[in-house]
Coordinates of C-alpha atoms in Angstrom, one line a residue:
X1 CA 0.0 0.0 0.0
X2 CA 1.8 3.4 -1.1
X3 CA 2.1 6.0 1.7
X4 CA -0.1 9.3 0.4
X5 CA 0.6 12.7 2.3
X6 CA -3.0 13.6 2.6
X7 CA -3.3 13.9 6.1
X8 CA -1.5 16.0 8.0
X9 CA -2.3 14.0 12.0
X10 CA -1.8 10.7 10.0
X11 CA 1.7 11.9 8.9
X12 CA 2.4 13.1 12.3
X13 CA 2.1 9.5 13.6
X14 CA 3.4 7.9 10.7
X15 CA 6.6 9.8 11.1
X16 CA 6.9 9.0 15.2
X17 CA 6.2 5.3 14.8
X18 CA 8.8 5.4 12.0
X19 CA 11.4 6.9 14.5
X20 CA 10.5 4.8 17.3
X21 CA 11.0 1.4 15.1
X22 CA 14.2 3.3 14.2
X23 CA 15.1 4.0 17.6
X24 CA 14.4 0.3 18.9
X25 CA 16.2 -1.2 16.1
X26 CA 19.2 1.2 16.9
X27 CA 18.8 -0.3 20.8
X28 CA 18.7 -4.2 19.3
X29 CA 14.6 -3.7 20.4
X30 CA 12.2 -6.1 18.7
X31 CA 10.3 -3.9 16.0
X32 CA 6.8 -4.3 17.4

């Protein structure tokens, strides 16, 4: 499913769940 920029809250959260599954991958954390 492509990511579409439409909505500005949905981007919001898309873009902190990104950095946290960076973050925990960065800490050897399971990507949950």
């Amino acid at each position: 499913m492509p990511f579409v920029d439409t909505d500005p809250e949905f981007t919001r959260n898309h873009a902190d769940f990104v950095d946290e599954t960076l973050r925990n991958a960065s800490l050897g954390a399971p990507a949950a």
